[in-house]
mmCIF file of C-alpha atoms in Angstrom:
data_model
loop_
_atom_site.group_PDB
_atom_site.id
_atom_site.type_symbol
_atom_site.label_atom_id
_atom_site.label_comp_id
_atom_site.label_asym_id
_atom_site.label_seq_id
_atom_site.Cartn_x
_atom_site.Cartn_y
_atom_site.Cartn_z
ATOM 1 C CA UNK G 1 9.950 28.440 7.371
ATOM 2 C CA UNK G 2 10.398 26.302 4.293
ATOM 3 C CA UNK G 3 10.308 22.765 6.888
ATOM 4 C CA UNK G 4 6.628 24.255 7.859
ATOM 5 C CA UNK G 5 5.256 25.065 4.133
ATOM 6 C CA UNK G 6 5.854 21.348 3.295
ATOM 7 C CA UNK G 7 4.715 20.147 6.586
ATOM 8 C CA UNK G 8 1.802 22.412 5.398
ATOM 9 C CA UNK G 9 1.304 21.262 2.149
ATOM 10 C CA UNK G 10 0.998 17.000 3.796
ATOM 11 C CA UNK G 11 -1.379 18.300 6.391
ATOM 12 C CA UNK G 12 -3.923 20.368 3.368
ATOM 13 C CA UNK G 13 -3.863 16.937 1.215
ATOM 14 C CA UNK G 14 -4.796 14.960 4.370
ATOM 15 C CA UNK G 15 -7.475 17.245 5.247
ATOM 16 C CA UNK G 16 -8.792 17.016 1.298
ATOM 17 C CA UNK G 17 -8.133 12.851 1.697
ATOM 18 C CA UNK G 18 -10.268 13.325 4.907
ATOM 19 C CA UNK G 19 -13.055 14.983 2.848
ATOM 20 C CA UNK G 20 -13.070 12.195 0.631
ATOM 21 C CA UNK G 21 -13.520 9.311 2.795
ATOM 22 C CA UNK G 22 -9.892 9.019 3.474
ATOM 23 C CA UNK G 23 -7.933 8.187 6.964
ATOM 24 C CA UNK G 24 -6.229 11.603 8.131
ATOM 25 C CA UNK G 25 -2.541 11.395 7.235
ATOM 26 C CA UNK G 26 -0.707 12.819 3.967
ATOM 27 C CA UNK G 27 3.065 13.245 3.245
ATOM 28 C CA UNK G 28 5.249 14.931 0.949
ATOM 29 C CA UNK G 29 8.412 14.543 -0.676
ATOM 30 C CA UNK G 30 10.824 17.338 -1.265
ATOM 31 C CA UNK G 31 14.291 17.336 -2.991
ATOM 32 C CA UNK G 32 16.278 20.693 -3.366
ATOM 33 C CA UNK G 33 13.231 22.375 -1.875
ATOM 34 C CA UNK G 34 11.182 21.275 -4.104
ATOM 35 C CA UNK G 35 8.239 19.394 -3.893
ATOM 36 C CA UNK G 36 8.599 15.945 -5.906
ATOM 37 C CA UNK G 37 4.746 14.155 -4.820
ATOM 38 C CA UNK G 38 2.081 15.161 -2.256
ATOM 39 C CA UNK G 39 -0.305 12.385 -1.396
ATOM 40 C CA UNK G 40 -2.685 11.328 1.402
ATOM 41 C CA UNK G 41 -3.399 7.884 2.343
ATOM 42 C CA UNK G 42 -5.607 5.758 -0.189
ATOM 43 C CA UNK G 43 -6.165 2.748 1.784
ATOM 44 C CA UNK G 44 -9.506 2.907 1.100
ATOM 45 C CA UNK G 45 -9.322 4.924 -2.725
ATOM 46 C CA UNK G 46 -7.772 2.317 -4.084
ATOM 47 C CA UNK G 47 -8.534 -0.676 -1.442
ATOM 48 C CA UNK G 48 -4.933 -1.556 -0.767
ATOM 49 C CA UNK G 49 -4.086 -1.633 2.806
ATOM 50 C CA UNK G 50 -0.255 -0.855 1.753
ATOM 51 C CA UNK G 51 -1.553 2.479 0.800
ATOM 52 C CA UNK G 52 -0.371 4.671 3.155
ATOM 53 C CA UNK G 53 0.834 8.264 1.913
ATOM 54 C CA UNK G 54 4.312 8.100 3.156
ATOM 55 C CA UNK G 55 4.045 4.256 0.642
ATOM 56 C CA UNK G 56 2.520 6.579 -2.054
ATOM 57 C CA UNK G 57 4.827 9.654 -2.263
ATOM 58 C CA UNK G 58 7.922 7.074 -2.576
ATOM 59 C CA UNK G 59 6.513 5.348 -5.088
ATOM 60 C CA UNK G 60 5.150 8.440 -6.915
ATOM 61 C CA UNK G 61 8.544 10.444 -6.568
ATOM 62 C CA UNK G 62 10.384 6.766 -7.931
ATOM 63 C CA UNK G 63 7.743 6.969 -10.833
ATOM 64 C CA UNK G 64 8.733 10.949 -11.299
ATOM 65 C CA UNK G 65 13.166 11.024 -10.521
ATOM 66 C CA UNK G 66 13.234 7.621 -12.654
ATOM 67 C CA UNK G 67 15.080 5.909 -9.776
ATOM 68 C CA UNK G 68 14.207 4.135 -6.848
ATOM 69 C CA UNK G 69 16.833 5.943 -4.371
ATOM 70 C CA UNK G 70 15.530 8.948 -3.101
ATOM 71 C CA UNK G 71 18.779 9.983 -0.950
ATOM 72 C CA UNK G 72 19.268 14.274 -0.260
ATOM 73 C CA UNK G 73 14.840 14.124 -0.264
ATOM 74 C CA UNK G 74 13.271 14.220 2.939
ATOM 75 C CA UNK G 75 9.578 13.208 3.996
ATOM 76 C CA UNK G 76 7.411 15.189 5.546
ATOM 77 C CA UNK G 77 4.473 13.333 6.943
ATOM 78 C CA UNK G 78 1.762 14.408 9.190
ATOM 79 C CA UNK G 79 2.325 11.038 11.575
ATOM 80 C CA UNK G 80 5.656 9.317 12.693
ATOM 81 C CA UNK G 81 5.289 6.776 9.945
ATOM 82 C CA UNK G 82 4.747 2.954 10.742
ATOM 83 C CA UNK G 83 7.230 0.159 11.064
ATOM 84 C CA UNK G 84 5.878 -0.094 7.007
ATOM 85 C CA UNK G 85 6.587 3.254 6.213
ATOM 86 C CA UNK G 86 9.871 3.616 7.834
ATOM 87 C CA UNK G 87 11.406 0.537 6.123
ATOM 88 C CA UNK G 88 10.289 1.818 2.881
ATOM 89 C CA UNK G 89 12.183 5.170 3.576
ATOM 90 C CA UNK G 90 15.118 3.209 4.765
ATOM 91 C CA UNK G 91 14.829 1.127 1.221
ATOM 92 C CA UNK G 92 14.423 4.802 -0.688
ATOM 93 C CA UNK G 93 17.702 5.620 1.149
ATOM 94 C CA UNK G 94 15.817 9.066 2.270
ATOM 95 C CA UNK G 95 17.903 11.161 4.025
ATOM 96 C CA UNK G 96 15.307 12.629 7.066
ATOM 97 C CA UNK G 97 11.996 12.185 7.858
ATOM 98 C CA UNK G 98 9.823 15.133 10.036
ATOM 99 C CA UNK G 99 6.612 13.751 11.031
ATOM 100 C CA UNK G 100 3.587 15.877 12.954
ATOM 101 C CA UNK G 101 1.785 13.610 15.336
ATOM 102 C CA UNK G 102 2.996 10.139 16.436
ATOM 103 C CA UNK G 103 1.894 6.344 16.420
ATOM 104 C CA UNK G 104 0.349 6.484 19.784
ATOM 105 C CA UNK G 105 -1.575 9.537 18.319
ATOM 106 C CA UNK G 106 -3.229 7.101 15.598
ATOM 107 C CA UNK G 107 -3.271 4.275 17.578
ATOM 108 C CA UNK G 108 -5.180 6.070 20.433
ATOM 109 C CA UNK G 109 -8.312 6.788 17.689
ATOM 110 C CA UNK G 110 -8.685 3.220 16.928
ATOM 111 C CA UNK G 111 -5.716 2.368 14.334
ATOM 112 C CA UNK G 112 -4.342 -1.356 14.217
ATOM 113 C CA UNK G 113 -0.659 0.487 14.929
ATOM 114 C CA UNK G 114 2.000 -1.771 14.961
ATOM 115 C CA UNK G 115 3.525 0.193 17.971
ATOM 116 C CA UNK G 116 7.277 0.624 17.159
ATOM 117 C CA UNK G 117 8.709 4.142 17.196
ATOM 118 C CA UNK G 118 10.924 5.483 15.020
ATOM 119 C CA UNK G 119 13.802 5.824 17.367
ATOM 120 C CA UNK G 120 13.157 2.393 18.198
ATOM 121 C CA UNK G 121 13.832 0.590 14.873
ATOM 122 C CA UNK G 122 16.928 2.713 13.897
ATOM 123 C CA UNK G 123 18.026 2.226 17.440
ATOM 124 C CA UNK G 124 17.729 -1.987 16.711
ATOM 125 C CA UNK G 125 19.034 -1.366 13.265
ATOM 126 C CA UNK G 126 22.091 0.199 14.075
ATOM 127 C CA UNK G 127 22.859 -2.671 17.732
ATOM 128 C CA UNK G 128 23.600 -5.334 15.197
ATOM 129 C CA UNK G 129 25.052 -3.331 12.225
ATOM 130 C CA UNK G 130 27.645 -1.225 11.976
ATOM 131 C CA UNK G 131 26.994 0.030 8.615
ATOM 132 C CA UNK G 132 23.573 1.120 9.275
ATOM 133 C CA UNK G 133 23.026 4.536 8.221
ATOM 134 C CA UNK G 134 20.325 6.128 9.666
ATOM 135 C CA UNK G 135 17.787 8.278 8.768
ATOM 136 C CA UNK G 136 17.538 11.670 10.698
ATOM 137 C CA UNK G 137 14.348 12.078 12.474
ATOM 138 C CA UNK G 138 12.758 15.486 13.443
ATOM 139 C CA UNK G 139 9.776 14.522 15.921
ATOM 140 C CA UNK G 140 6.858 16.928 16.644
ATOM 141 C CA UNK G 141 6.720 19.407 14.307
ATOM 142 C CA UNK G 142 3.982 21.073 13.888
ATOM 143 C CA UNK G 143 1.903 18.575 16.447
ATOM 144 C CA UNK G 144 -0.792 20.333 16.918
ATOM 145 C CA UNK G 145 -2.387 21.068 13.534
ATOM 146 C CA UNK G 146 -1.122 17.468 12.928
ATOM 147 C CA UNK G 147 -3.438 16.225 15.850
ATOM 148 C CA UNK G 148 -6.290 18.538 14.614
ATOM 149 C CA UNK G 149 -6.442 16.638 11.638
ATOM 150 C CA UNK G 150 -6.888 13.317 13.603
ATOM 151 C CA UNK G 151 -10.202 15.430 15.450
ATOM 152 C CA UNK G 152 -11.317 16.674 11.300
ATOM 153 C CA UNK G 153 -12.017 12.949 10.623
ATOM 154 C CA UNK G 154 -13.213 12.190 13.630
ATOM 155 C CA UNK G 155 -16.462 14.681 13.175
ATOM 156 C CA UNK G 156 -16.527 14.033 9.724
ATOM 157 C CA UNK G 157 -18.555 11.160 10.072
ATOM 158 C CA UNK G 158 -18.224 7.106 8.789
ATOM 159 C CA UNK G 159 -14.817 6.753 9.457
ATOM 160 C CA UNK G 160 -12.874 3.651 9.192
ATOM 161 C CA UNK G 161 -9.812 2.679 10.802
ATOM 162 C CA UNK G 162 -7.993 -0.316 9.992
ATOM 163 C CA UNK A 1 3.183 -31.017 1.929
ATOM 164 C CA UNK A 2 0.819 -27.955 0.568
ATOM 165 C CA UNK A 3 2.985 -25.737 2.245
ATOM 166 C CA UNK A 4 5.794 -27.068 0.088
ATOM 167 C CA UNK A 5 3.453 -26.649 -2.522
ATOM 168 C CA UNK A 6 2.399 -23.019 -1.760
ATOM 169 C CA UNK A 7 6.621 -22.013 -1.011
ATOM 170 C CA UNK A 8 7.543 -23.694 -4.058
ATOM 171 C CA UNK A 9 5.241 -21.500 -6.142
ATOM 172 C CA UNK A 10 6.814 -18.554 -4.514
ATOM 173 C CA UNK A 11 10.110 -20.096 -5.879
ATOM 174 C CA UNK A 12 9.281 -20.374 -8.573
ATOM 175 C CA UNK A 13 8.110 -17.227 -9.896
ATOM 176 C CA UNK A 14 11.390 -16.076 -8.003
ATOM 177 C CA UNK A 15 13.441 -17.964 -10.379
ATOM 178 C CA UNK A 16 11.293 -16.174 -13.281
ATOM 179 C CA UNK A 17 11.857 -12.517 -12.243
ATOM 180 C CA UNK A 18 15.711 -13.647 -12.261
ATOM 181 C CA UNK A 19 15.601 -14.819 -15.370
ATOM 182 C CA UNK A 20 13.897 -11.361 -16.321
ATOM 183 C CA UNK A 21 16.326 -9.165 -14.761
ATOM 184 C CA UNK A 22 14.525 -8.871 -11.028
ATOM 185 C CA UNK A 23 15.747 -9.559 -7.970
ATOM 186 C CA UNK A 24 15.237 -13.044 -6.024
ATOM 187 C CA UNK A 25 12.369 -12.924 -3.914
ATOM 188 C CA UNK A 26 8.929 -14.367 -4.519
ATOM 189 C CA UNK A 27 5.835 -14.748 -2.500
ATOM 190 C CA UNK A 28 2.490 -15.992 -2.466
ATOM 191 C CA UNK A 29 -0.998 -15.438 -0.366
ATOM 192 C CA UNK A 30 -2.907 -18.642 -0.149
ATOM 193 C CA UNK A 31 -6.159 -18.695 1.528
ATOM 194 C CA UNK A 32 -8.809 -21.772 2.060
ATOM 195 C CA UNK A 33 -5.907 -24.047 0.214
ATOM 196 C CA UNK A 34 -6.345 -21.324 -2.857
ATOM 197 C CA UNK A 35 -3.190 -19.654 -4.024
ATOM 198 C CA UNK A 36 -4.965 -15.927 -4.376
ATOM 199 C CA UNK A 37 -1.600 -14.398 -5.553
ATOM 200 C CA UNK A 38 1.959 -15.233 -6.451
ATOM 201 C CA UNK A 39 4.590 -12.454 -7.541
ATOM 202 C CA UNK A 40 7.886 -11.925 -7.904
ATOM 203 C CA UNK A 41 9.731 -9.010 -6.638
ATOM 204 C CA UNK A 42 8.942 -6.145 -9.171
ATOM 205 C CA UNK A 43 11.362 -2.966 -8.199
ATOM 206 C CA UNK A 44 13.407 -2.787 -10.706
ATOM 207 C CA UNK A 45 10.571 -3.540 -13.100
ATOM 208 C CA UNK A 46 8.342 -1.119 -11.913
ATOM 209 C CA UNK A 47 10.823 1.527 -10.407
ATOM 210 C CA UNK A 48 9.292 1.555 -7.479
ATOM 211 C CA UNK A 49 11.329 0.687 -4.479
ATOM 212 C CA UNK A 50 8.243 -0.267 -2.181
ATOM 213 C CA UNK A 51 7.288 -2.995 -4.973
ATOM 214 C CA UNK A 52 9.002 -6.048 -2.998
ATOM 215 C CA UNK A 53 7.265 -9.375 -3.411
ATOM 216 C CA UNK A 54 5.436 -9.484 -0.152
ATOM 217 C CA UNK A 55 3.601 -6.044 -0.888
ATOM 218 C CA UNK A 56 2.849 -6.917 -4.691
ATOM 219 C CA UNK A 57 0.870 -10.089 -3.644
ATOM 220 C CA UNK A 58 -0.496 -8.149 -0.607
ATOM 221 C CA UNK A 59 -1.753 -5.440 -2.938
ATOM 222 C CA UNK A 60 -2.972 -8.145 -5.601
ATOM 223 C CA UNK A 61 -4.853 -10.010 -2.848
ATOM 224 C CA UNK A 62 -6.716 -6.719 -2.028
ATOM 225 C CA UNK A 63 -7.802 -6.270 -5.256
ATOM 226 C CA UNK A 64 -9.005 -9.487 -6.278
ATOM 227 C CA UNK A 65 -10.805 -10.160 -2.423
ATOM 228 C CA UNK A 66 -11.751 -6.727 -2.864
ATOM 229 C CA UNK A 67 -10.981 -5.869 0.514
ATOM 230 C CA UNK A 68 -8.006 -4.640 3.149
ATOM 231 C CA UNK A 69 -8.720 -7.337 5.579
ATOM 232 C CA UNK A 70 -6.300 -10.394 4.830
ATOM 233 C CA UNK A 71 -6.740 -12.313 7.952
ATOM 234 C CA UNK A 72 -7.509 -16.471 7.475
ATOM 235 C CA UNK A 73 -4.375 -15.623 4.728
ATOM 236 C CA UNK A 74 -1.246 -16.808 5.095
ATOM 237 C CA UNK A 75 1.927 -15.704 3.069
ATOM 238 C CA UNK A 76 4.642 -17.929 1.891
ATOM 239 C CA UNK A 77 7.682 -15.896 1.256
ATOM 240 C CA UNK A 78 10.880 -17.529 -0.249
ATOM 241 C CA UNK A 79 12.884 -14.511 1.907
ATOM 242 C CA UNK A 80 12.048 -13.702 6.114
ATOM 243 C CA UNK A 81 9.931 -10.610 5.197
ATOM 244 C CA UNK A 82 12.029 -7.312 5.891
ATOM 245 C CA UNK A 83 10.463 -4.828 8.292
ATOM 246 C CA UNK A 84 8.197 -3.141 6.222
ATOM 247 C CA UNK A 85 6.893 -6.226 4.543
ATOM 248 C CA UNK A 86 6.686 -7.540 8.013
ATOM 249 C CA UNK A 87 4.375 -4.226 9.235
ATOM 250 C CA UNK A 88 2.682 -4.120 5.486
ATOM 251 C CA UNK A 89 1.278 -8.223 7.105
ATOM 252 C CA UNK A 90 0.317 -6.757 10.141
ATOM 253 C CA UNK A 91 -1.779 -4.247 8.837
ATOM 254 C CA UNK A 92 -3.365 -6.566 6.055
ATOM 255 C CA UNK A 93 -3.618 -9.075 9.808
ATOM 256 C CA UNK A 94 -2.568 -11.892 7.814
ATOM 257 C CA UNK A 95 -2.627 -15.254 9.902
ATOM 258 C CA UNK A 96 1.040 -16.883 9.313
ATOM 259 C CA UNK A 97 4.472 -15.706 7.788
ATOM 260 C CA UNK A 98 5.980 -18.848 6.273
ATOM 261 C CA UNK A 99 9.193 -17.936 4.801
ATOM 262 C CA UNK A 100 12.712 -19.682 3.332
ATOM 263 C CA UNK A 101 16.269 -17.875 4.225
ATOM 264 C CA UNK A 102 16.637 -14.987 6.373
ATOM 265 C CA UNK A 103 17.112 -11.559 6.152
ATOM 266 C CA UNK A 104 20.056 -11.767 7.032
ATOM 267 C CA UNK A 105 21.008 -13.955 3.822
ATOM 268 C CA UNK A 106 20.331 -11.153 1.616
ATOM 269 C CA UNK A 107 22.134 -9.095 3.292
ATOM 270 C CA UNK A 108 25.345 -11.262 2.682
ATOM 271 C CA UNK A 109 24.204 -11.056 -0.711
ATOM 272 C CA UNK A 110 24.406 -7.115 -0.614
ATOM 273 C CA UNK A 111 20.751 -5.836 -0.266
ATOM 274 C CA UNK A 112 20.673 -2.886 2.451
ATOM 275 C CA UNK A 113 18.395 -4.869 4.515
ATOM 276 C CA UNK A 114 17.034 -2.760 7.857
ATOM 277 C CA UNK A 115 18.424 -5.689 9.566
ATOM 278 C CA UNK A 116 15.352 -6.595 12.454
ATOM 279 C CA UNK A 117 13.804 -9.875 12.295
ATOM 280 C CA UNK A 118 10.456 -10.903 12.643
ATOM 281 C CA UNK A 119 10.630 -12.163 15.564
ATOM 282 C CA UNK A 120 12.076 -9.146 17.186
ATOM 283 C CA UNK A 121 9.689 -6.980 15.269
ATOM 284 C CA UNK A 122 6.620 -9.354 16.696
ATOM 285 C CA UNK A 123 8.679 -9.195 20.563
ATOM 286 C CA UNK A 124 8.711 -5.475 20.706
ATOM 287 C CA UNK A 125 5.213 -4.510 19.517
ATOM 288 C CA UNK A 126 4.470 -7.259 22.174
ATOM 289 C CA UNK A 127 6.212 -5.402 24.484
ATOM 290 C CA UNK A 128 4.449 -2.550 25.111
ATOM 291 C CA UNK A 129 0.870 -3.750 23.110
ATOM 292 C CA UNK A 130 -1.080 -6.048 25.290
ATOM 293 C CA UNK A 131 -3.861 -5.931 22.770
ATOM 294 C CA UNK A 132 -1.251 -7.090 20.036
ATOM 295 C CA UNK A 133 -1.974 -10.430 17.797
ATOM 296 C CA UNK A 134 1.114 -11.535 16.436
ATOM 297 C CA UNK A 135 1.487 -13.342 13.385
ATOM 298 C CA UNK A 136 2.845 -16.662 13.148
ATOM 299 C CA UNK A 137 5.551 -17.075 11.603
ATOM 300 C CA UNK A 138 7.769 -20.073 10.247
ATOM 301 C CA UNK A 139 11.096 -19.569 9.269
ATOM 302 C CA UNK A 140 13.819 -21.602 7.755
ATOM 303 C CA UNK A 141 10.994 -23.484 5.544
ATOM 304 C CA UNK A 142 13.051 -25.027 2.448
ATOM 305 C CA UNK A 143 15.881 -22.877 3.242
ATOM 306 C CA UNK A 144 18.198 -24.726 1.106
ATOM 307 C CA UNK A 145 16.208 -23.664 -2.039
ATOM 308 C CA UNK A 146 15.342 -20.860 -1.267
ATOM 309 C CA UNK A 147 19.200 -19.913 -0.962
ATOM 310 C CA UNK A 148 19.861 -21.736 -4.069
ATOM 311 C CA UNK A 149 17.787 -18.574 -5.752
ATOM 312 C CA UNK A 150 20.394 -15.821 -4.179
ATOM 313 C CA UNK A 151 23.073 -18.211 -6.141
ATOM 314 C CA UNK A 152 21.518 -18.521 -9.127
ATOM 315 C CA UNK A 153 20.819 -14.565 -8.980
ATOM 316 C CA UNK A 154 24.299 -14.211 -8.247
ATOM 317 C CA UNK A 155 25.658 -16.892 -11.316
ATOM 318 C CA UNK A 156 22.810 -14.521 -13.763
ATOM 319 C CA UNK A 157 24.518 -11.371 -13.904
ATOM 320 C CA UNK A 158 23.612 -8.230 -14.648
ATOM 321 C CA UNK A 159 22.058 -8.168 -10.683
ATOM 322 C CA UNK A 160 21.725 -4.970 -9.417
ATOM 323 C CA UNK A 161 21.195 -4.754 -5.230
ATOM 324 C CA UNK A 162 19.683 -1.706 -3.682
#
């Protein structure tokens, strides 16, 4: 119940990014079920392609705990985040990420996706180091109105993927 | 020789942000034979764990090019790019990755590095992308000074890994 509210609350400030000109994906971060930053991507806001809103919630929560580790928050993001996005959780030592739809989603409407699952990179991470502690992934939640959000900005007219 | 140039700027301002308490990793975007940006790493200084070098000039280069398309760039980074400076290149499509030591150098010197290399990131988005452009990347460029910053973080004090 909780996991979908905050899955909620990244897919109402993607749709609101989406009404603004923004690409469809938003992300929250919650710590003791609480939630720290909500953001959608700004790529285009503030013209930095490192924007994304998984990029924006850690900084923003960083800028709000006063610390730049993030471990027992998790990310809820309405797309499996990049290869980007991913690391940056990794740095924030974030303890699980649940994202909606996935890369192929985004990539399949026209976005530059570096095409490297989740799975994928923890998998490499943890061959070649024993240490690695990996994030825990929850896949799929709450797909659908994730995907629907990918169709919102595609009717909404002058969209631009990157 | 202007790559030494360009990578010796990046060391450079590394060797400042030591001497202010940073971390030791610089970069720089040069374009057209221009140096468009050249930062040091900034986390500590801006609490913000996404504010690695790489993504500071990225994000300064976007601002003053006014735009999220970095291709004809290339970076000079006195550290191999971890994965989500390595995605944060792909999505600005800069042209070439020139970089000093390796990834896995800082992680000797205690950084939690996600430890995949470029070249494995660039293998497996080949992989399955046919449509993928890698970037080109140079590795080991002045190597020797760009360890020489890890040691004179290390001899500094006060350094604080994440």
């Amino acid at each position: 119940m909780l996991d979908e509210k905050f899955m909620r609350a990244a897919i109402n400030t993607a749709r609101e990014g989406i009404l603004y000109g923004q690409t469809p994906f938003g992300a929250c971060i919650v710590k003791d079920g609480e939630i720290i930053s909500c953001m959608h991507n700004l790529v285009w806001e503030n013209m930095d392609i490192t924007a994304h809103a998984e990029i924006c919630v850690i900084r923003d929560s960083c800028q709000k705990l006063k610390t730049i580790d993030l471990s027992s928050c998790v990310i809820y993001s309405t797309c499996e985040p990049c290869p980007m996005c991913f690391a940056a959780c990794h740095w924030a030592r974030i303890d699980g990420i649940i994202y909606g739809a996935r890369i192929e989603d985004a990539k399949q409407f026209g976005f530059n996706e570096l095409g490297i699952s989740n799975e994928t990179m923890k998998q490499i991470a943890a061959r070649d180091d024993t240490s690695f502690a990996p994030i825990e992934i929850t896949a799929d939640f709450l797909r659908p109105e994730a995907l629907e959000l990918f169709r919102l900005w595609d009717k909404h007219g002058g969209q631009r993927v990157y």
